[in-house]
PDB file of C-alpha atoms and ligand atoms in Angstrom:
ATOM      1  CA  MET Y   1       0.000   0.000   0.000  1.00  0.00           C
ATOM      2  CA  ARG Y   2       1.501   3.326  -1.084  1.00  0.00           C
ATOM      3  CA  SER Y   3       1.783   5.964   1.675  1.00  0.00           C
ATOM      4  CA  LEU Y   4       3.604   9.309   1.940  1.00  0.00           C
ATOM      5  CA  ILE Y   5       5.850   9.475   4.992  1.00  0.00           C
ATOM      6  CA  ASP Y   6       8.879  11.374   3.653  1.00  0.00           C
ATOM      7  CA  ILE Y   7       9.024  13.764   0.697  1.00  0.00           C
ATOM      8  CA  LEU Y   8      11.693  11.475  -0.802  1.00  0.00           C
ATOM      9  CA  ASP Y   9       9.040   8.736  -1.087  1.00  0.00           C
ATOM     10  CA  LEU Y  10       8.052  10.683  -4.203  1.00  0.00           C
ATOM     11  CA  THR Y  11      10.260  10.716  -7.302  1.00  0.00           C
ATOM     12  CA  THR Y  12      10.916  14.061  -8.984  1.00  0.00           C
ATOM     13  CA  GLY Y  13       8.671  12.828 -11.813  1.00  0.00           C
ATOM     14  CA  GLU Y  14       5.850  12.210  -9.330  1.00  0.00           C
ATOM     15  CA  ILE Y  15       6.333  15.661  -7.766  1.00  0.00           C
ATOM     16  CA  ASP Y  16       6.179  17.188 -11.260  1.00  0.00           C
ATOM     17  CA  GLY Y  17       2.977  15.196 -11.849  1.00  0.00           C
ATOM     18  CA  LEU Y  18       1.415  16.459  -8.603  1.00  0.00           C
ATOM     19  CA  ILE Y  19       2.322  20.048  -9.508  1.00  0.00           C
ATOM     20  CA  GLU Y  20       0.807  19.579 -12.979  1.00  0.00           C
ATOM     21  CA  LYS Y  21      -2.344  18.111 -11.409  1.00  0.00           C
ATOM     22  CA  ALA Y  22      -2.549  21.040  -8.954  1.00  0.00           C
ATOM     23  CA  TYR Y  23      -2.388  23.520 -11.858  1.00  0.00           C
ATOM     24  CA  ASP Y  24      -5.230  21.616 -13.539  1.00  0.00           C
ATOM     25  CA  ILE Y  25      -7.295  21.621 -10.307  1.00  0.00           C
ATOM     26  CA  ILE Y  26      -6.762  25.407 -10.029  1.00  0.00           C
ATOM     27  CA  ALA Y  27      -7.824  25.927 -13.655  1.00  0.00           C
ATOM     28  CA  ASN Y  28     -10.746  23.441 -13.695  1.00  0.00           C
ATOM     29  CA  PRO Y  29     -12.179  22.967 -10.173  1.00  0.00           C
ATOM     30  CA  ALA Y  30     -15.540  21.679 -11.462  1.00  0.00           C
ATOM     31  CA  LYS Y  31     -13.788  18.752 -13.202  1.00  0.00           C
ATOM     32  CA  TYR Y  32     -12.692  17.448  -9.778  1.00  0.00           C
ATOM     33  CA  SER Y  33     -15.754  18.234  -7.663  1.00  0.00           C
ATOM     34  CA  GLU Y  34     -17.159  14.663  -7.683  1.00  0.00           C
ATOM     35  CA  VAL Y  35     -14.072  12.481  -8.201  1.00  0.00           C
ATOM     36  CA  CYS Y  36     -13.941  11.264  -4.566  1.00  0.00           C
ATOM     37  CA  ARG Y  37     -17.684  10.738  -4.129  1.00  0.00           C
ATOM     38  CA  GLY Y  38     -18.165   7.894  -1.606  1.00  0.00           C
ATOM     39  CA  LYS Y  39     -14.567   8.092  -0.289  1.00  0.00           C
ATOM     40  CA  LYS Y  40     -13.594   9.030   3.273  1.00  0.00           C
ATOM     41  CA  LEU Y  41     -10.478  10.767   4.556  1.00  0.00           C
ATOM     42  CA  ALA Y  42      -9.616  10.241   8.243  1.00  0.00           C
ATOM     43  CA  THR Y  43      -7.711  13.129   9.833  1.00  0.00           C
ATOM     44  CA  LEU Y  44      -5.944  11.754  12.923  1.00  0.00           C
ATOM     45  CA  PHE Y  45      -4.329  14.735  14.624  1.00  0.00           C
ATOM     46  CA  PHE Y  46      -2.531  13.996  17.891  1.00  0.00           C
ATOM     47  CA  GLU Y  47      -1.027  17.528  17.827  1.00  0.00           C
ATOM     48  CA  PRO Y  48      -2.580  20.970  17.207  1.00  0.00           C
ATOM     49  CA  SER Y  49      -3.015  22.199  13.635  1.00  0.00           C
ATOM     50  CA  THR Y  50      -4.998  24.808  11.754  1.00  0.00           C
ATOM     51  CA  ARG Y  51      -3.711  24.738   8.168  1.00  0.00           C
ATOM     52  CA  THR Y  52      -2.772  21.124   7.653  1.00  0.00           C
ATOM     53  CA  ARG Y  53      -5.881  19.528   9.125  1.00  0.00           C
ATOM     54  CA  LEU Y  54      -8.361  22.011   7.683  1.00  0.00           C
ATOM     55  CA  SER Y  55      -6.701  22.079   4.256  1.00  0.00           C
ATOM     56  CA  PHE Y  56      -6.849  18.266   4.116  1.00  0.00           C
ATOM     57  CA  GLU Y  57     -10.509  18.449   5.054  1.00  0.00           C
ATOM     58  CA  ALA Y  58     -11.240  21.244   2.548  1.00  0.00           C
ATOM     59  CA  ALA Y  59      -9.319  19.276  -0.096  1.00  0.00           C
ATOM     60  CA  MET Y  60     -11.425  16.143   0.443  1.00  0.00           C
ATOM     61  CA  TYR Y  61     -14.706  18.094   0.438  1.00  0.00           C
ATOM     62  CA  GLU Y  62     -13.696  19.879  -2.797  1.00  0.00           C
ATOM     63  CA  LEU Y  63     -13.077  16.457  -4.348  1.00  0.00           C
ATOM     64  CA  GLY Y  64     -16.615  15.408  -3.386  1.00  0.00           C
ATOM     65  CA  GLY Y  65     -15.518  13.095  -0.546  1.00  0.00           C
ATOM     66  CA  ASN Y  66     -16.204  13.017   3.191  1.00  0.00           C
ATOM     67  CA  VAL Y  67     -14.072  13.426   6.306  1.00  0.00           C
ATOM     68  CA  ILE Y  68     -13.970  11.734   9.717  1.00  0.00           C
ATOM     69  CA  GLY Y  69     -11.373  12.136  12.456  1.00  0.00           C
ATOM     70  CA  PHE Y  70     -10.200  13.827  15.607  1.00  0.00           C
ATOM     71  CA  SER Y  71      -8.180  16.962  16.281  1.00  0.00           C
ATOM     72  CA  GLU Y  72      -6.513  16.067  19.585  1.00  0.00           C
ATOM     73  CA  ALA Y  73      -5.175  12.886  21.185  1.00  0.00           C
ATOM     74  CA  GLN Y  74      -7.336  13.435  24.278  1.00  0.00           C
ATOM     75  CA  SER Y  75     -10.530  12.903  22.304  1.00  0.00           C
ATOM     76  CA  SER Y  76      -9.297   9.579  20.879  1.00  0.00           C
ATOM     77  CA  SER Y  77      -8.609   6.218  22.538  1.00  0.00           C
ATOM     78  CA  ALA Y  78      -4.906   7.130  22.552  1.00  0.00           C
ATOM     79  CA  ALA Y  79      -5.849   8.824  25.847  1.00  0.00           C
ATOM     80  CA  LYS Y  80      -6.720   5.341  27.145  1.00  0.00           C
ATOM     81  CA  GLY Y  81      -3.399   3.931  25.970  1.00  0.00           C
ATOM     82  CA  GLU Y  82      -4.255   2.608  22.497  1.00  0.00           C
ATOM     83  CA  SER Y  83      -1.207   2.179  20.267  1.00  0.00           C
ATOM     84  CA  VAL Y  84      -0.670   3.922  16.931  1.00  0.00           C
ATOM     85  CA  ALA Y  85      -0.642   0.474  15.285  1.00  0.00           C
ATOM     86  CA  ASP Y  86      -4.061  -0.456  16.663  1.00  0.00           C
ATOM     87  CA  THR Y  87      -5.439   2.984  15.798  1.00  0.00           C
ATOM     88  CA  ALA Y  88      -4.272   2.517  12.190  1.00  0.00           C
ATOM     89  CA  LYS Y  89      -5.826  -0.957  11.950  1.00  0.00           C
ATOM     90  CA  THR Y  90      -9.093   0.398  13.370  1.00  0.00           C
ATOM     91  CA  ILE Y  91      -9.325   3.416  11.078  1.00  0.00           C
ATOM     92  CA  SER Y  92      -8.644   1.145   8.075  1.00  0.00           C
ATOM     93  CA  CYS Y  93     -12.095  -0.375   8.782  1.00  0.00           C
ATOM     94  CA  TYR Y  94     -13.792   3.025   8.421  1.00  0.00           C
ATOM     95  CA  ALA Y  95     -11.895   5.198   5.921  1.00  0.00           C
ATOM     96  CA  ASP Y  96     -10.115   5.051   2.544  1.00  0.00           C
ATOM     97  CA  ILE Y  97      -7.093   7.218   3.399  1.00  0.00           C
ATOM     98  CA  ILE Y  98      -5.485   8.639   6.562  1.00  0.00           C
ATOM     99  CA  ALA Y  99      -3.725  11.957   7.236  1.00  0.00           C
ATOM    100  CA  MET Y 100      -1.881  11.700  10.568  1.00  0.00           C
ATOM    101  CA  ARG Y 101      -0.025  14.279  12.672  1.00  0.00           C
ATOM    102  CA  HIS Y 102       1.798  13.021  15.747  1.00  0.00           C
ATOM    103  CA  PRO Y 103       4.370  14.501  18.181  1.00  0.00           C
ATOM    104  CA  LYS Y 104       6.530  11.357  17.974  1.00  0.00           C
ATOM    105  CA  GLU Y 105       8.925  11.007  15.057  1.00  0.00           C
ATOM    106  CA  GLY Y 106       8.071   7.890  13.065  1.00  0.00           C
ATOM    107  CA  ALA Y 107       4.481   7.487  14.317  1.00  0.00           C
ATOM    108  CA  PRO Y 108       2.918   7.927  10.833  1.00  0.00           C
ATOM    109  CA  TYR Y 109       5.423   5.377   9.510  1.00  0.00           C
ATOM    110  CA  VAL Y 110       4.295   2.882  12.172  1.00  0.00           C
ATOM    111  CA  ALA Y 111       0.707   3.630  11.158  1.00  0.00           C
ATOM    112  CA  SER Y 112       1.550   2.955   7.498  1.00  0.00           C
ATOM    113  CA  LEU Y 113       3.005  -0.460   8.394  1.00  0.00           C
ATOM    114  CA  ASN Y 114      -0.244  -1.434  10.116  1.00  0.00           C
ATOM    115  CA  ALA Y 115      -2.925   0.236   7.994  1.00  0.00           C
ATOM    116  CA  SER Y 116      -4.495  -1.370   4.942  1.00  0.00           C
ATOM    117  CA  ILE Y 117      -5.135   2.092   3.433  1.00  0.00           C
ATOM    118  CA  PRO Y 118      -2.686   4.881   2.447  1.00  0.00           C
ATOM    119  CA  VAL Y 119      -1.242   6.977   5.289  1.00  0.00           C
ATOM    120  CA  ILE Y 120      -0.070  10.549   4.770  1.00  0.00           C
ATOM    121  CA  ASN Y 121       2.385  12.028   7.268  1.00  0.00           C
ATOM    122  CA  ALA Y 122       0.890  15.400   8.254  1.00  0.00           C
ATOM    123  CA  GLY Y 123       3.908  16.202  10.476  1.00  0.00           C
ATOM    124  CA  ASP Y 124       5.809  13.949  12.897  1.00  0.00           C
ATOM    125  CA  GLY Y 125       7.638  15.637  15.766  1.00  0.00           C
ATOM    126  CA  GLY Y 126      10.683  17.613  14.592  1.00  0.00           C
ATOM    127  CA  HIS Y 127      11.208  15.156  11.737  1.00  0.00           C
ATOM    128  CA  ASN Y 128       9.228  15.634   8.507  1.00  0.00           C
ATOM    129  CA  HIS Y 129       6.230  17.434   7.048  1.00  0.00           C
ATOM    130  CA  PRO Y 130       6.040  16.288   3.434  1.00  0.00           C
ATOM    131  CA  THR Y 131       2.692  17.860   2.509  1.00  0.00           C
ATOM    132  CA  GLN Y 132       3.937  21.264   3.709  1.00  0.00           C
ATOM    133  CA  THR Y 133       6.832  20.673   1.340  1.00  0.00           C
ATOM    134  CA  LEU Y 134       4.388  20.001  -1.502  1.00  0.00           C
ATOM    135  CA  ALA Y 135       2.712  23.331  -0.659  1.00  0.00           C
ATOM    136  CA  ASP Y 136       6.127  25.018  -0.609  1.00  0.00           C
ATOM    137  CA  LEU Y 137       7.147  23.491  -3.942  1.00  0.00           C
ATOM    138  CA  LEU Y 138       3.963  24.604  -5.701  1.00  0.00           C
ATOM    139  CA  THR Y 139       4.474  28.108  -4.272  1.00  0.00           C
ATOM    140  CA  ILE Y 140       8.063  28.250  -5.531  1.00  0.00           C
ATOM    141  CA  HIS Y 141       6.969  26.877  -8.914  1.00  0.00           C
ATOM    142  CA  ARG Y 142       4.168  29.447  -9.281  1.00  0.00           C
ATOM    143  CA  GLU Y 143       6.379  32.345  -8.149  1.00  0.00           C
ATOM    144  CA  LYS Y 144       9.657  31.379  -9.874  1.00  0.00           C
ATOM    145  CA  GLY Y 145       8.567  29.128 -12.732  1.00  0.00           C
ATOM    146  CA  GLY Y 146      10.732  26.202 -11.567  1.00  0.00           C
ATOM    147  CA  PHE Y 147      13.321  25.091  -9.033  1.00  0.00           C
ATOM    148  CA  ASP Y 148      16.737  25.237 -10.682  1.00  0.00           C
ATOM    149  CA  ASN Y 149      19.437  27.838  -9.874  1.00  0.00           C
ATOM    150  CA  LEU Y 150      17.700  29.369  -6.859  1.00  0.00           C
ATOM    151  CA  THR Y 151      19.418  30.699  -3.744  1.00  0.00           C
ATOM    152  CA  VAL Y 152      17.245  29.745  -0.796  1.00  0.00           C
ATOM    153  CA  GLY Y 153      17.710  31.193   2.701  1.00  0.00           C
ATOM    154  CA  PHE Y 154      16.285  29.279   5.671  1.00  0.00           C
ATOM    155  CA  CYS Y 155      15.989  31.494   8.743  1.00  0.00           C
ATOM    156  CA  GLY Y 156      15.180  30.801  12.391  1.00  0.00           C
ATOM    157  CA  ASP Y 157      14.697  27.429  14.041  1.00  0.00           C
ATOM    158  CA  LEU Y 158      16.529  25.115  11.656  1.00  0.00           C
ATOM    159  CA  LYS Y 159      17.032  22.507  14.382  1.00  0.00           C
ATOM    160  CA  PHE Y 160      13.427  21.604  15.176  1.00  0.00           C
ATOM    161  CA  GLY Y 161      11.755  22.998  12.029  1.00  0.00           C
ATOM    162  CA  ARG Y 162      10.493  19.854  10.290  1.00  0.00           C
ATOM    163  CA  THR Y 163       9.299  21.870   7.274  1.00  0.00           C
ATOM    164  CA  VAL Y 164      12.894  23.038   6.743  1.00  0.00           C
ATOM    165  CA  HIS Y 165      14.246  19.479   6.797  1.00  0.00           C
ATOM    166  CA  SER Y 166      11.642  18.274   4.301  1.00  0.00           C
ATOM    167  CA  LEU Y 167      12.105  21.220   1.910  1.00  0.00           C
ATOM    168  CA  ILE Y 168      15.910  20.907   1.939  1.00  0.00           C
ATOM    169  CA  ASN Y 169      15.484  17.226   1.068  1.00  0.00           C
ATOM    170  CA  ALA Y 170      13.178  18.090  -1.827  1.00  0.00           C
ATOM    171  CA  LEU Y 171      15.312  20.927  -3.224  1.00  0.00           C
ATOM    172  CA  SER Y 172      18.492  18.846  -3.043  1.00  0.00           C
ATOM    173  CA  ARG Y 173      17.343  17.045  -6.192  1.00  0.00           C
ATOM    174  CA  TYR Y 174      17.369  20.159  -8.384  1.00  0.00           C
ATOM    175  CA  LYS Y 175      20.235  21.825 -10.276  1.00  0.00           C
ATOM    176  CA  GLY Y 176      22.186  24.853  -9.134  1.00  0.00           C
ATOM    177  CA  ILE Y 177      20.458  25.212  -5.741  1.00  0.00           C
ATOM    178  CA  LYS Y 178      22.368  27.272  -3.161  1.00  0.00           C
ATOM    179  CA  VAL Y 179      21.301  27.140   0.494  1.00  0.00           C
ATOM    180  CA  VAL Y 180      21.989  29.826   3.105  1.00  0.00           C
ATOM    181  CA  LEU Y 181      21.343  28.685   6.694  1.00  0.00           C
ATOM    182  CA  ILE Y 182      20.539  31.634   8.981  1.00  0.00           C
ATOM    183  CA  SER Y 183      20.140  30.746  12.667  1.00  0.00           C
ATOM    184  CA  PRO Y 184      21.516  31.235  16.170  1.00  0.00           C
ATOM    185  CA  ASP Y 185      24.138  28.615  17.134  1.00  0.00           C
ATOM    186  CA  GLU Y 186      21.627  26.762  19.330  1.00  0.00           C
ATOM    187  CA  LEU Y 187      19.147  26.294  16.477  1.00  0.00           C
ATOM    188  CA  LYS Y 188      21.480  25.273  13.651  1.00  0.00           C
ATOM    189  CA  LEU Y 189      20.438  22.690  11.073  1.00  0.00           C
ATOM    190  CA  PRO Y 190      21.163  19.198  12.488  1.00  0.00           C
ATOM    191  CA  SER Y 191      24.475  17.848  11.244  1.00  0.00           C
ATOM    192  CA  TYR Y 192      22.798  14.728   9.810  1.00  0.00           C
ATOM    193  CA  VAL Y 193      20.816  16.945   7.405  1.00  0.00           C
ATOM    194  CA  LYS Y 194      24.019  18.756   6.409  1.00  0.00           C
ATOM    195  CA  THR Y 195      25.993  15.576   5.778  1.00  0.00           C
ATOM    196  CA  ASP Y 196      23.261  13.238   4.510  1.00  0.00           C
ATOM    197  CA  VAL Y 197      21.419  15.742   2.350  1.00  0.00           C
ATOM    198  CA  LEU Y 198      23.421  18.874   1.496  1.00  0.00           C
ATOM    199  CA  GLU Y 199      26.918  17.391   1.321  1.00  0.00           C
ATOM    200  CA  ARG Y 200      25.891  14.040  -0.164  1.00  0.00           C
ATOM    201  CA  ASN Y 201      24.085  15.862  -2.991  1.00  0.00           C
ATOM    202  CA  GLY Y 202      26.880  18.391  -3.545  1.00  0.00           C
ATOM    203  CA  ILE Y 203      24.637  21.343  -2.617  1.00  0.00           C
ATOM    204  CA  GLU Y 204      26.556  24.569  -2.018  1.00  0.00           C
ATOM    205  CA  TYR Y 205      25.641  25.943   1.423  1.00  0.00           C
ATOM    206  CA  SER Y 206      26.789  28.512   3.956  1.00  0.00           C
ATOM    207  CA  GLU Y 207      25.875  29.306   7.563  1.00  0.00           C
ATOM    208  CA  THR Y 208      25.466  32.729   9.123  1.00  0.00           C
ATOM    209  CA  ARG Y 209      23.792  34.344  12.110  1.00  0.00           C
ATOM    210  CA  SER Y 210      23.007  37.523  10.159  1.00  0.00           C
ATOM    211  CA  LEU Y 211      19.792  37.808   8.156  1.00  0.00           C
ATOM    212  CA  GLU Y 212      20.812  41.261   6.909  1.00  0.00           C
ATOM    213  CA  GLU Y 213      24.101  39.892   5.537  1.00  0.00           C
ATOM    214  CA  ALA Y 214      22.386  37.073   3.672  1.00  0.00           C
ATOM    215  CA  MET Y 215      19.423  39.067   2.348  1.00  0.00           C
ATOM    216  CA  PRO Y 216      20.826  40.575  -0.924  1.00  0.00           C
ATOM    217  CA  GLU Y 217      21.637  37.209  -2.538  1.00  0.00           C
ATOM    218  CA  LEU Y 218      18.355  35.419  -1.755  1.00  0.00           C
ATOM    219  CA  ASP Y 219      15.687  34.422  -4.288  1.00  0.00           C
ATOM    220  CA  ILE Y 220      13.632  32.705  -1.568  1.00  0.00           C
ATOM    221  CA  LEU Y 221      13.584  33.574   2.133  1.00  0.00           C
ATOM    222  CA  TYR Y 222      11.988  30.796   4.199  1.00  0.00           C
ATOM    223  CA  MET Y 223      11.237  32.175   7.666  1.00  0.00           C
ATOM    224  CA  THR Y 224      10.371  29.817  10.534  1.00  0.00           C
ATOM    225  CA  ARG Y 225       8.867  29.974  14.010  1.00  0.00           C
ATOM    226  CA  VAL Y 226      10.990  28.962  16.993  1.00  0.00           C
ATOM    227  CA  GLN Y 227       9.287  25.690  17.972  1.00  0.00           C
ATOM    228  CA  ARG Y 228       8.367  26.263  21.620  1.00  0.00           C
ATOM    229  CA  GLU Y 229       6.784  22.784  21.912  1.00  0.00           C
ATOM    230  CA  ARG Y 230      10.136  21.070  21.172  1.00  0.00           C
ATOM    231  CA  PHE Y 231      12.191  22.948  23.783  1.00  0.00           C
ATOM    232  CA  PHE Y 232      13.208  21.254  27.005  1.00  0.00           C
ATOM    233  CA  ASN Y 233      13.095  24.457  29.031  1.00  0.00           C
ATOM    234  CA  GLU Y 234      11.160  27.708  28.803  1.00  0.00           C
ATOM    235  CA  GLU Y 235      14.225  29.854  29.595  1.00  0.00           C
ATOM    236  CA  ASP Y 236      15.992  28.794  26.383  1.00  0.00           C
ATOM    237  CA  TYR Y 237      12.844  29.369  24.366  1.00  0.00           C
ATOM    238  CA  LEU Y 238      12.375  32.893  25.752  1.00  0.00           C
ATOM    239  CA  ARG Y 239      16.016  33.741  25.030  1.00  0.00           C
ATOM    240  CA  LEU Y 240      15.825  32.541  21.410  1.00  0.00           C
ATOM    241  CA  LYS Y 241      12.242  33.191  20.322  1.00  0.00           C
ATOM    242  CA  ASP Y 242      12.823  36.668  18.874  1.00  0.00           C
ATOM    243  CA  SER Y 243      16.193  35.938  17.264  1.00  0.00           C
ATOM    244  CA  TYR Y 244      14.857  37.078  13.880  1.00  0.00           C
ATOM    245  CA  ILE Y 245      12.026  39.460  13.146  1.00  0.00           C
ATOM    246  CA  LEU Y 246      11.563  40.296   9.468  1.00  0.00           C
ATOM    247  CA  ASP Y 247      10.303  43.851   8.994  1.00  0.00           C
ATOM    248  CA  LEU Y 248      10.222  46.289   6.081  1.00  0.00           C
ATOM    249  CA  PRO Y 249      13.614  47.963   6.850  1.00  0.00           C
ATOM    250  CA  LYS Y 250      15.303  44.525   6.716  1.00  0.00           C
ATOM    251  CA  LEU Y 251      13.925  44.073   3.198  1.00  0.00           C
ATOM    252  CA  SER Y 252      15.636  47.230   1.896  1.00  0.00           C
ATOM    253  CA  ASP Y 253      18.554  45.228   0.451  1.00  0.00           C
ATOM    254  CA  ALA Y 254      16.404  42.325  -0.778  1.00  0.00           C
ATOM    255  CA  LYS Y 255      15.820  41.465  -4.423  1.00  0.00           C
ATOM    256  CA  ALA Y 256      12.717  43.020  -5.993  1.00  0.00           C
ATOM    257  CA  ASP Y 257      11.423  39.539  -6.815  1.00  0.00           C
ATOM    258  CA  LEU Y 258      12.313  37.891  -3.507  1.00  0.00           C
ATOM    259  CA  CYS Y 259       9.722  35.298  -2.475  1.00  0.00           C
ATOM    260  CA  ILE Y 260       9.123  35.416   1.301  1.00  0.00           C
ATOM    261  CA  MET Y 261       7.774  32.146   2.653  1.00  0.00           C
ATOM    262  CA  HIS Y 262       6.742  30.840   6.071  1.00  0.00           C
ATOM    263  CA  PRO Y 263       4.910  27.588   6.789  1.00  0.00           C
ATOM    264  CA  LEU Y 264       2.880  29.418   9.478  1.00  0.00           C
ATOM    265  CA  PRO Y 265       1.734  29.814  12.189  1.00  0.00           C
ATOM    266  CA  ARG Y 266       3.888  32.880  12.783  1.00  0.00           C
ATOM    267  CA  VAL Y 267       4.432  34.357  16.194  1.00  0.00           C
ATOM    268  CA  ASN Y 268       6.755  37.389  15.880  1.00  0.00           C
ATOM    269  CA  GLU Y 269       9.078  36.315  13.052  1.00  0.00           C
ATOM    270  CA  ILE Y 270       7.427  38.451  10.362  1.00  0.00           C
ATOM    271  CA  SER Y 271       6.006  41.869  11.095  1.00  0.00           C
ATOM    272  CA  VAL Y 272       2.394  42.206   9.885  1.00  0.00           C
ATOM    273  CA  ALA Y 273       3.564  45.267   7.890  1.00  0.00           C
ATOM    274  CA  VAL Y 274       5.346  42.820   5.546  1.00  0.00           C
ATOM    275  CA  ASP Y 275       2.020  41.143   4.671  1.00  0.00           C
ATOM    276  CA  ASN Y 276       1.186  43.926   2.194  1.00  0.00           C
ATOM    277  CA  ASP Y 277       4.551  43.721   0.444  1.00  0.00           C
ATOM    278  CA  PRO Y 278       4.153  41.995  -2.954  1.00  0.00           C
ATOM    279  CA  ARG Y 279       7.045  39.703  -2.005  1.00  0.00           C
ATOM    280  CA  ALA Y 280       5.059  38.144   0.868  1.00  0.00           C
ATOM    281  CA  CYS Y 281       3.998  34.671  -0.316  1.00  0.00           C
ATOM    282  CA  TYR Y 282       3.056  32.934   2.940  1.00  0.00           C
ATOM    283  CA  PHE Y 283      -0.716  33.147   2.564  1.00  0.00           C
ATOM    284  CA  LYS Y 284      -0.334  31.941  -1.033  1.00  0.00           C
ATOM    285  CA  GLN Y 285       1.447  28.916   0.490  1.00  0.00           C
ATOM    286  CA  VAL Y 286      -1.647  28.215   2.594  1.00  0.00           C
ATOM    287  CA  LEU Y 287      -3.875  28.071  -0.490  1.00  0.00           C
ATOM    288  CA  ASN Y 288      -1.337  26.093  -2.508  1.00  0.00           C
ATOM    289  CA  GLY Y 289      -1.314  23.520   0.298  1.00  0.00           C
ATOM    290  CA  LYS Y 290      -4.964  22.712  -0.347  1.00  0.00           C
ATOM    291  CA  TYR Y 291      -4.384  22.200  -4.085  1.00  0.00           C
ATOM    292  CA  MET Y 292      -1.372  19.930  -3.528  1.00  0.00           C
ATOM    293  CA  ARG Y 293      -3.238  17.887  -0.898  1.00  0.00           C
ATOM    294  CA  MET Y 294      -6.082  17.437  -3.406  1.00  0.00           C
ATOM    295  CA  ALA Y 295      -3.581  16.205  -5.999  1.00  0.00           C
ATOM    296  CA  LEU Y 296      -1.938  13.871  -3.451  1.00  0.00           C
ATOM    297  CA  ILE Y 297      -5.220  12.357  -2.223  1.00  0.00           C
ATOM    298  CA  LEU Y 298      -6.146  11.621  -5.845  1.00  0.00           C
ATOM    299  CA  MET Y 299      -2.775  10.037  -6.563  1.00  0.00           C
ATOM    300  CA  LEU Y 300      -2.754   7.792  -3.472  1.00  0.00           C
ATOM    301  CA  LEU Y 301      -6.390   6.683  -3.898  1.00  0.00           C
ATOM    302  CA  GLU Y 302      -5.633   5.830  -7.530  1.00  0.00           C
ATOM    303  CA  GLU Y 303      -2.558   3.799  -6.483  1.00  0.00           C
ATOM    304  CA  ALA Y 304      -4.577   2.014  -3.781  1.00  0.00           C
ATOM    305  CA  LYS Y 305      -6.843   0.558  -6.485  1.00  0.00           C
ATOM    306  CA  LYS Y 306      -3.901  -1.288  -8.104  1.00  0.00           C
TER     307      LYS Y 306
HETATM  308  N1  LIG W   1       2.130  24.748   8.429  1.00  0.00           N
HETATM  309  C1  LIG W   1       1.471  23.985   9.335  1.00  0.00           C
HETATM  310  O1  LIG W   1       1.758  22.791   9.502  1.00  0.00           O
HETATM  311  O2  LIG W   1       0.486  24.642  10.007  1.00  0.00           O
HETATM  312  P1  LIG W   1      -0.464  23.971  11.094  1.00  0.00           P
HETATM  313  O3  LIG W   1       0.390  23.559  12.261  1.00  0.00           O
HETATM  314  O4  LIG W   1      -1.480  25.013  11.425  1.00  0.00           O
HETATM  315  O5  LIG W   1      -1.075  22.752  10.446  1.00  0.00           O
END
């Protein structure tokens, strides 16, 4: 049974196909409005979410399907000690496809080993968030026309930011990508991502603590929230949470066609004044996430028939 746990579960050809499908969904929504009639998506969210859960649900409704699920572990039998494996086996009796978010790295993978229906990882701990990456890729494609020869700056919490890890993995397959890692020392990109992804794929990268220094060369600036829920103590979080705040003066040296991204939710990392700048793309990302999740649901349900 085909699931999506890691963005690298998809070939570049399959990602291209999903992007092409998303463009078709955007252009011809009526063509897709009944294609999932009679199908059910189960959204199993053991961690809070606004965008991912509701965009999956909106995606399934716009495909003509239905949705069941829960939005917190406490309202499921996980609160009584049920395992992820048993939950996956149970939901396979009720639904056709699962989207699961879980605080523990690897939980959606365990679910996929036990489910008889496709499982989509909707974010597992500080590990991966492949459908956010699909949203990010469609945004980059719509704003830049492709992926090659881009200089991409990742700024903020590069240690715990699962969306950063997934997007770096995805971009490492394209030509001429340069990565600039902007973070405080405590929140640097984990060394396994540097060695296993950037270095193994020969991606040129640099590290800096200064957003202002990096700004002029960037085509994409990917801002991130400091992930309070992954910190072991509040003191460290409070010290680091406002390390980077993007405001209009900081954009004075940026390219005119810079694409500013953020997986959201934001706390203080981007001033609301930036929202009206034409370079702000983060709410476009939100909408693109729904289109890519529609394309992914269609692909996995089609594969499940085989
Ligand atoms: N980007 C993202 O995963 O947002 P939510 O936590 O609101 O789903």
